[in-house]
Tab-separated table of C-alpha atoms in Angstrom:
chain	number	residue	atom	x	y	z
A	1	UNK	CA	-71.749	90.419	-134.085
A	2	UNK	CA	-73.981	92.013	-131.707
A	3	UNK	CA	-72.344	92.275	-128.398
A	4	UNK	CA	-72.437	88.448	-127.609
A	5	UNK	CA	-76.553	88.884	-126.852
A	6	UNK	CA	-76.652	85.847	-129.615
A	7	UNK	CA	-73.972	83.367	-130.749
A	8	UNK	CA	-73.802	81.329	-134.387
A	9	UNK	CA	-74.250	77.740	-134.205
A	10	UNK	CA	-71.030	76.026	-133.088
A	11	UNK	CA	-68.885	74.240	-135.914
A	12	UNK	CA	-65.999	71.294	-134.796
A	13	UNK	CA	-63.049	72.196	-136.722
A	14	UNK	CA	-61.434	69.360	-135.849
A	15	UNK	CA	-62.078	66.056	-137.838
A	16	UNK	CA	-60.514	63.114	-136.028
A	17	UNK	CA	-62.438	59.942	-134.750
A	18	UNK	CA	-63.905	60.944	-131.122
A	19	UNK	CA	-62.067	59.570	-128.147
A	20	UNK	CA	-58.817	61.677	-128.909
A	21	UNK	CA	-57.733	65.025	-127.128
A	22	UNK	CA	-56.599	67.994	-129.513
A	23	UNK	CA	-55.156	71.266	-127.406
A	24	UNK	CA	-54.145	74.753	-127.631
A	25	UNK	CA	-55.783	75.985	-131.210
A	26	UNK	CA	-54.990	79.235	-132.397
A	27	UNK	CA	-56.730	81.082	-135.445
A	28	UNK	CA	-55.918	83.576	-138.122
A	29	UNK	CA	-57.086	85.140	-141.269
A	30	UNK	CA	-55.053	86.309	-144.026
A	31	UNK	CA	-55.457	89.132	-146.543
A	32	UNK	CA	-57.837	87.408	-148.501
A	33	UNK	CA	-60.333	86.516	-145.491
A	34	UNK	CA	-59.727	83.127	-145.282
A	35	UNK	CA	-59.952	81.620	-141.735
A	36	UNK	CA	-56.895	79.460	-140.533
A	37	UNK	CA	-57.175	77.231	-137.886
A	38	UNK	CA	-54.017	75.345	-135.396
A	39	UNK	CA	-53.337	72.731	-133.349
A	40	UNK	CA	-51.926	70.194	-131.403
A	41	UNK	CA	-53.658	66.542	-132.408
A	42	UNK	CA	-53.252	63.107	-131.223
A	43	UNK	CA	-55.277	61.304	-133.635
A	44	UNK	CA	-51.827	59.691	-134.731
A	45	UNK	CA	-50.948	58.442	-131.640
A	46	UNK	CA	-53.599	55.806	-131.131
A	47	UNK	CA	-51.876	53.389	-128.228
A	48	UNK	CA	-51.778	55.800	-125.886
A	49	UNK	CA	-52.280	59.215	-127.045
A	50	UNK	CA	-49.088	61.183	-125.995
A	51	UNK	CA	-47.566	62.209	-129.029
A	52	UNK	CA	-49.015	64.918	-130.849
A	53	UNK	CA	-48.821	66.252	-134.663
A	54	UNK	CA	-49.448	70.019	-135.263
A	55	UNK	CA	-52.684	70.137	-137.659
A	56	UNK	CA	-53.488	72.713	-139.855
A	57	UNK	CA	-57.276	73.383	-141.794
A	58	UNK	CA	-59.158	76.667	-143.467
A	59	UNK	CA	-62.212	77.847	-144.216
A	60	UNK	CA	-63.599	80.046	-147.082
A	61	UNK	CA	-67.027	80.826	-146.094
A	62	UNK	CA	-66.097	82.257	-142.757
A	63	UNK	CA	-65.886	79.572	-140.449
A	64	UNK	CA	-69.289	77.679	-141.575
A	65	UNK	CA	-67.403	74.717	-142.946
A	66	UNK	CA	-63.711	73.610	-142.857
A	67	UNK	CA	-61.334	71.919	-145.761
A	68	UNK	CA	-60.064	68.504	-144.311
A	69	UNK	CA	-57.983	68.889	-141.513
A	70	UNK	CA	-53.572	67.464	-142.654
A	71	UNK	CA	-50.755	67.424	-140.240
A	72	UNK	CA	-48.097	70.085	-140.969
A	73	UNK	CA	-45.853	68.564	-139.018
A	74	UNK	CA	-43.734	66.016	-140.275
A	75	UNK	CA	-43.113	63.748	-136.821
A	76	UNK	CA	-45.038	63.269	-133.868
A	77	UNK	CA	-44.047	64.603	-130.630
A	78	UNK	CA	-44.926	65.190	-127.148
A	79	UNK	CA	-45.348	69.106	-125.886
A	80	UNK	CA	-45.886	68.104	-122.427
A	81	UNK	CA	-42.052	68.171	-121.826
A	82	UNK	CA	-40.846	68.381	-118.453
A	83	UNK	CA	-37.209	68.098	-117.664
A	84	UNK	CA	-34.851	68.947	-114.550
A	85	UNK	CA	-35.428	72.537	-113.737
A	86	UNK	CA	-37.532	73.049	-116.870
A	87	UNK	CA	-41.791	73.892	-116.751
A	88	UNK	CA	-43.990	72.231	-118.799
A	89	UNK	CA	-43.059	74.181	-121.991
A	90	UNK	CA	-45.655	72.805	-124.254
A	91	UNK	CA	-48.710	75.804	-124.072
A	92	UNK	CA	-47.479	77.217	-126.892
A	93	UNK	CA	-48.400	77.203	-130.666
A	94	UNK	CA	-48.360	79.905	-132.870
A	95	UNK	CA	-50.465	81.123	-136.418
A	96	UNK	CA	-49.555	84.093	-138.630
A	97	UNK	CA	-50.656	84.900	-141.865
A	98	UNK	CA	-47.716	86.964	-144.129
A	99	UNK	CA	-49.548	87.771	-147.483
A	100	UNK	CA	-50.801	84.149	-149.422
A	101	UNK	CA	-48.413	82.042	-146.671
A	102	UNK	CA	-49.407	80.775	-143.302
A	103	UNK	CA	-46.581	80.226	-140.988
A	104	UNK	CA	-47.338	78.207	-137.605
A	105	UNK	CA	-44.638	77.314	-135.308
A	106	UNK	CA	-44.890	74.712	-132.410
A	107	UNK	CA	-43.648	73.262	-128.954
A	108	UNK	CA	-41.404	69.928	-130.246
A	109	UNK	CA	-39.501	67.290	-128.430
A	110	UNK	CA	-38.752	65.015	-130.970
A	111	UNK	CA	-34.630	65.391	-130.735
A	112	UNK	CA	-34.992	64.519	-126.832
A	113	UNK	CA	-34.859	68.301	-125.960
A	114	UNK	CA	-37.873	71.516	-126.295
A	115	UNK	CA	-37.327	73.095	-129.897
A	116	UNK	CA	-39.808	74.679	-131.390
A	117	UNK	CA	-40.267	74.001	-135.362
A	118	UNK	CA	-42.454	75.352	-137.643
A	119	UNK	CA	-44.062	75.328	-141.262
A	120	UNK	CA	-44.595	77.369	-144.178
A	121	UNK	CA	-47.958	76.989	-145.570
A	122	UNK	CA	-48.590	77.710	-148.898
A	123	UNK	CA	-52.824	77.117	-149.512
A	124	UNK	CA	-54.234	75.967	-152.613
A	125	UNK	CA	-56.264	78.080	-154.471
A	126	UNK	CA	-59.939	77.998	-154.459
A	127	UNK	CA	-60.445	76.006	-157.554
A	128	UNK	CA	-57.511	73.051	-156.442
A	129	UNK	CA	-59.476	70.535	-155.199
A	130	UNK	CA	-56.205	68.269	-154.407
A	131	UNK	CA	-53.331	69.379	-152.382
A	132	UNK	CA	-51.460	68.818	-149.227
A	133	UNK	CA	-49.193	66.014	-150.210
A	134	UNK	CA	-47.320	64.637	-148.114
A	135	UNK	CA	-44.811	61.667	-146.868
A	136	UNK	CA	-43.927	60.920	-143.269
A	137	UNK	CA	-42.374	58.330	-141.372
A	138	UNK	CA	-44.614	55.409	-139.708
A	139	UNK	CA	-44.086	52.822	-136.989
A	140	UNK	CA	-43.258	49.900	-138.213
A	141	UNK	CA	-40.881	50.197	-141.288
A	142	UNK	CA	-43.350	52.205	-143.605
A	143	UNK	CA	-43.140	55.428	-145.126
A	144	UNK	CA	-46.706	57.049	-144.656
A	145	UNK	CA	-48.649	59.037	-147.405
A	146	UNK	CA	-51.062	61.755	-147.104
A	147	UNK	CA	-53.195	64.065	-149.505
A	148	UNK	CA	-56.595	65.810	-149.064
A	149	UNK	CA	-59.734	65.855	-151.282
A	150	UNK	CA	-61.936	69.229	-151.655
A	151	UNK	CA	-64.212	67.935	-154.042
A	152	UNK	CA	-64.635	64.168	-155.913
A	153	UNK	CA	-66.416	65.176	-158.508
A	154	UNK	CA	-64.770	64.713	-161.714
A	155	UNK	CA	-61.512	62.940	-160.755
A	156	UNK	CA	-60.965	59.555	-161.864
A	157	UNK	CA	-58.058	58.470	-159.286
A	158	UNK	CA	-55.078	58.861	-157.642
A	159	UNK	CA	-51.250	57.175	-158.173
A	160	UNK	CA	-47.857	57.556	-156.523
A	161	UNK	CA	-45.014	57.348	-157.819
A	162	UNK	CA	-41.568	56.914	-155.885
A	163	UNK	CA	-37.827	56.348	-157.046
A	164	UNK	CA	-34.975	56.612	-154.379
A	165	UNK	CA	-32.200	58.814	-154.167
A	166	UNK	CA	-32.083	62.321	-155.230
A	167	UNK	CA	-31.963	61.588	-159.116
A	168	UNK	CA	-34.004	59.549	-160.769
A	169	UNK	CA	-37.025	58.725	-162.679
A	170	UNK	CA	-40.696	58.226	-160.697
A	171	UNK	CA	-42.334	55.091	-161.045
A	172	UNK	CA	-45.543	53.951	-160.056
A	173	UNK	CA	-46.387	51.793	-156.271
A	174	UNK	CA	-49.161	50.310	-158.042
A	175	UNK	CA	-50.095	49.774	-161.208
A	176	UNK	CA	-53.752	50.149	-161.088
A	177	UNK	CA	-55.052	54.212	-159.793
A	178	UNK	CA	-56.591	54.175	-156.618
A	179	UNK	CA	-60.419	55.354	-157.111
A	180	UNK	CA	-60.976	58.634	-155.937
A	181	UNK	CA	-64.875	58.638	-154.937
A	182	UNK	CA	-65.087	60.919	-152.066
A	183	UNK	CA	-63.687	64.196	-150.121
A	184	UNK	CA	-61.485	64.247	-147.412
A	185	UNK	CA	-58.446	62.958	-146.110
A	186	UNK	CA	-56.325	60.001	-148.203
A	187	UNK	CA	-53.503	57.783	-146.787
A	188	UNK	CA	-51.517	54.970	-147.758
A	189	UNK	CA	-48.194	53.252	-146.729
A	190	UNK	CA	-45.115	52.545	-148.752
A	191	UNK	CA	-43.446	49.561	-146.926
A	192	UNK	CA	-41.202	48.023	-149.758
A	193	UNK	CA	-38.569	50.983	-148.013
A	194	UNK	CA	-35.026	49.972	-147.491
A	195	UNK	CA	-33.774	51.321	-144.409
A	196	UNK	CA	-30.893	54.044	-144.587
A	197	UNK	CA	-32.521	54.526	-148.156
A	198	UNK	CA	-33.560	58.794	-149.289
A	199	UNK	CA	-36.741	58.611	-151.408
A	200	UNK	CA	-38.634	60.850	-153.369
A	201	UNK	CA	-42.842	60.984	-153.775
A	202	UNK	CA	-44.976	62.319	-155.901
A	203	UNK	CA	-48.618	62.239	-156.596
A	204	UNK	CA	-50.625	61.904	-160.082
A	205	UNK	CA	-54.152	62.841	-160.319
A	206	UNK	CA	-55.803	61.457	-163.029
A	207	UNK	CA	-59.495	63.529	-164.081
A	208	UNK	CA	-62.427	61.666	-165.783
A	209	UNK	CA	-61.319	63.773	-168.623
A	210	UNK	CA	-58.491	62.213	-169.428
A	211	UNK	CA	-56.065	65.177	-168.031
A	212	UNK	CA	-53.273	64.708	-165.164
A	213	UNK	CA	-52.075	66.516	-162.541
A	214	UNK	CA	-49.071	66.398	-159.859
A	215	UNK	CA	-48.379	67.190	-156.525
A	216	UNK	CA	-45.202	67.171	-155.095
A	217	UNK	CA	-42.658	65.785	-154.855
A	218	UNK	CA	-41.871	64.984	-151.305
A	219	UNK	CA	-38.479	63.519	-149.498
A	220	UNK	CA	-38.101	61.508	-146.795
A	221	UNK	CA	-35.263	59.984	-145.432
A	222	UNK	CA	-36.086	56.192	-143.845
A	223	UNK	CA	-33.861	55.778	-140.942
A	224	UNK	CA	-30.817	52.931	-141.377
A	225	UNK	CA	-30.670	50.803	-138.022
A	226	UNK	CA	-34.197	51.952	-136.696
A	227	UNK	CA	-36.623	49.393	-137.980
A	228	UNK	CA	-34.784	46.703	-135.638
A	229	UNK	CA	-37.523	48.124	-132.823
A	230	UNK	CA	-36.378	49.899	-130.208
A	231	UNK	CA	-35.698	47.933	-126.844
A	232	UNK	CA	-35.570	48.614	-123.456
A	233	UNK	CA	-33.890	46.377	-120.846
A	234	UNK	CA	-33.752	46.835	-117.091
A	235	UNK	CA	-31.272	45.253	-114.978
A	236	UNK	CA	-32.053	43.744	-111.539
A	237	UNK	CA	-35.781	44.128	-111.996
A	238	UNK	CA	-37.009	44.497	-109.030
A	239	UNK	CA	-33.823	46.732	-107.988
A	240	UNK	CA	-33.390	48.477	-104.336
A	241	UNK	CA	-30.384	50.897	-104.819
A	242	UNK	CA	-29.887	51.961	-108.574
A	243	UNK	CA	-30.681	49.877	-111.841
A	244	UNK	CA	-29.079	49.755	-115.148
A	245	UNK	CA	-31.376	50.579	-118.303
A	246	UNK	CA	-30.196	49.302	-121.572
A	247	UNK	CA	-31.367	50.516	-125.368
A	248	UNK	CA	-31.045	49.131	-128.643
A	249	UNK	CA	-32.112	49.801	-131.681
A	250	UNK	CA	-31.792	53.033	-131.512
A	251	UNK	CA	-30.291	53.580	-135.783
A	252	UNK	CA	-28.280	56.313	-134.046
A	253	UNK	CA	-30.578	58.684	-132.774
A	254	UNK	CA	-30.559	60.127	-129.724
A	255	UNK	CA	-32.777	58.869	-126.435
A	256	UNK	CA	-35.403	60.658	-124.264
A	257	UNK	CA	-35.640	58.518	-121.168
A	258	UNK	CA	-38.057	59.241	-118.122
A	259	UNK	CA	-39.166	57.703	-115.100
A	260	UNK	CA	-43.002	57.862	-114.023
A	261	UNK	CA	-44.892	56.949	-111.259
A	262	UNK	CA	-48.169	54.918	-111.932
A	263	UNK	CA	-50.020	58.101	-111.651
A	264	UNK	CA	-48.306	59.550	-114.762
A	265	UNK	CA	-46.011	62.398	-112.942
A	266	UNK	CA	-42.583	62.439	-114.377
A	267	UNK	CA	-40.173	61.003	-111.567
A	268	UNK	CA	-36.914	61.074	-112.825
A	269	UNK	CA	-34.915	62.026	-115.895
A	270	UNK	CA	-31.969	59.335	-115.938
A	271	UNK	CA	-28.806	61.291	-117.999
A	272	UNK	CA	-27.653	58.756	-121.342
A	273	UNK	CA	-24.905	57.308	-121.744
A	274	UNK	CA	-22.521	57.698	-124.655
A	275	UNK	CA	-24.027	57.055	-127.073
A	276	UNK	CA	-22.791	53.257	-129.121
A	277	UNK	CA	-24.198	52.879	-132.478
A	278	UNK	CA	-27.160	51.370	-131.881
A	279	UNK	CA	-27.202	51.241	-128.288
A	280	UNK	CA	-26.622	53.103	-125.053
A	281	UNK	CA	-27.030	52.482	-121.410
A	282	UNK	CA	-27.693	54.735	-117.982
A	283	UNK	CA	-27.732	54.039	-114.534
A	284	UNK	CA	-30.669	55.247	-112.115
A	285	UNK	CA	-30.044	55.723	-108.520
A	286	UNK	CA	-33.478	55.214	-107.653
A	287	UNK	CA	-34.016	59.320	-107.153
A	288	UNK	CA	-35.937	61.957	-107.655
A	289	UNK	CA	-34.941	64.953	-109.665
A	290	UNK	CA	-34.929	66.348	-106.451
A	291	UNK	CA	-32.334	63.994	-105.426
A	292	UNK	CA	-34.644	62.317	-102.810
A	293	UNK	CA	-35.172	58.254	-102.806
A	294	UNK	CA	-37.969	57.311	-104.382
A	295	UNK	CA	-40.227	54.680	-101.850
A	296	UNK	CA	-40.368	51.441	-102.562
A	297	UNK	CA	-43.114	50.476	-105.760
A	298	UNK	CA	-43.721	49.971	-109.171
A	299	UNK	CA	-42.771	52.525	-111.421
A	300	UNK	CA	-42.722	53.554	-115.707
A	301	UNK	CA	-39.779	53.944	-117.824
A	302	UNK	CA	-40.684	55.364	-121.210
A	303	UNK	CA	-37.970	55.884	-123.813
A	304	UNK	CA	-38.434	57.577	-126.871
A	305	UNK	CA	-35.871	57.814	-130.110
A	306	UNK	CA	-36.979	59.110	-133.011
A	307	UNK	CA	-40.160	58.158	-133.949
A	308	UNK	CA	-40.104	55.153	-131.957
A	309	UNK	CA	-41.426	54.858	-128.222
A	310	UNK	CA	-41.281	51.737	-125.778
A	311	UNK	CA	-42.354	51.345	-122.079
A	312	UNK	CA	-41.395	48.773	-119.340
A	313	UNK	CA	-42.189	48.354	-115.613
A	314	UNK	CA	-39.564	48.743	-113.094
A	315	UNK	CA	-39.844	47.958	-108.865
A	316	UNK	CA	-38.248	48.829	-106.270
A	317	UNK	CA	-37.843	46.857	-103.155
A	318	UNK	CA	-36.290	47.119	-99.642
């Protein structure tokens, strides 16, 4: 406020565990001075730290302290796309305030191809200590939970409740509430799911006073064929001229397949096959997407459908 001769004390905005990169933040504040804060965050993505979610937070005492971070995005993708002919299109995130909303759009890959999706953001007001429910898909055949915690005090608990379809009546996942002693972020994972099944979420808050509240509810739709685990073959491995890569498991969703050297640059993007139900195959010549041969060595291929992501080793010989 005076030139930049001094500077406030620095505040992380971020609150992930350390060892995972976040990029690109943008910030914004609305009518009502609230702060908004963006991002791309891989705190989801604990393997290998590619994918990212787009993360949202805000602050109501100008930027001194920050409400528990959520994802607003409802998959995990990567923004560091690069395809034949096509930069790396994934600098980009955007945060605008329109009246009460927030609206952020972002850099997504998650169809195989650069889209860019976005959110409507609708904050809580001050005195709504629980919000931001949410339900997301989750490796391993689970539909993932989320809500966020301003302040414990007072609240007895937490519940959710789930029936499937698009009609019906909620019932509880457990019988017994789930204590509610501090702030921050909560998660659990519904994995009673039936794949192919559409279900509906939504929260009860239970107060020490004996009142209730709801959030939601929430949809998700749990993929039919996907929880089979998506599979990668490559065939011959080693290979000199071209090799064949196989997929299953793909519950009919489209593939992203690239090839990278063991340096992580992008080699080759090998075009799909039709696509077969579950399954699909390619053929690499063994080229670069310059159309040069590759040399001979060990090399990635990383295929990603839907949510799901697997890696095997290929090598080349003479």
């Amino acid at each position: 406020s005076d030139g930049g001769a001094t500077w406030s004390a620095k505040v992380r905005v971020n609150d992930d565990p350390p060892g995972f990169d976040n990029a690109l933040p943008e910030i914004e504040v609305d009518p009502s001075g609230r702060l908004h804060a963006a991002w791309y965050d891989r705190r989801d993505d604990p393997v290998c730290g590619t994918r990212a979610h787009t993360y949202w937070t805000f602050s109501d005492d100008g930027g001194g302290s920050f409400a528990p971070a959520r994802a607003v995005s409802s998959q995990a993708s990567t923004w560091q796309f690069v395809g034949t002919g096509i930069p790396n299109i994934g600098d980009h995130l955007a945060l605008e305030a329109n009246g009460n909303q927030v609206l952020v759009l972002w850099a997504d890959t998650r169809d195989g191809l650069p889209n860019v999706y976005g959110a409507r953001i609708e904050p809580d007001p001050t005195g709504t200590v629980v919000g931001g429910f949410a339900a997301e898909l989750a490796a391993g055949g689970a539909v993932r939970l989320r809500w966020w915690v301003r302040e414990a005090a007072g609240l007895r608990g937490f519940r959710v409740l789930r029936y499937e379809g698009r009609a019906g009546e909620f019932t509880p996942l457990q019988a017994e509430y789930q204590p509610a002693g501090r702030a921050g972020e909560y998660v659990m994972e519904d994995r009673s799911v039936v794949a192919g099944a559409l279900y509906q979420y939504q929260l009860e808050v239970s107060w020490s006073s004996g009142a209730v509240e709801w959030e939601g509810p929430v949809e998700v739709q749990v993929p039919g064929l996907a929880w089979r685990g998506l599979g990668l073959q490559a065939t011959p491995n080693p290979f000199t001229e071209q090799v064949e890569l196989q997929l299953a498991g793909l519950g009919g969703s489209q593939a992203w397949v690239g090839v990278y050297d063991v340096a992580g640059h992008l080699v080759a993007r090998p075009r799909p096959g039709p696509l077969g139900g579950d399954t699909m195959s390619m053929v690499w010549d063994g080229r670069d997407r310059q159309g040069r041969p590759v040399p001979v060595g060990v090399y990635l291929v990383e295929a990603r459908a839907g949510f799901q992501r697997v890696v095997t080793r290929l090598v080349r010989i003479r």
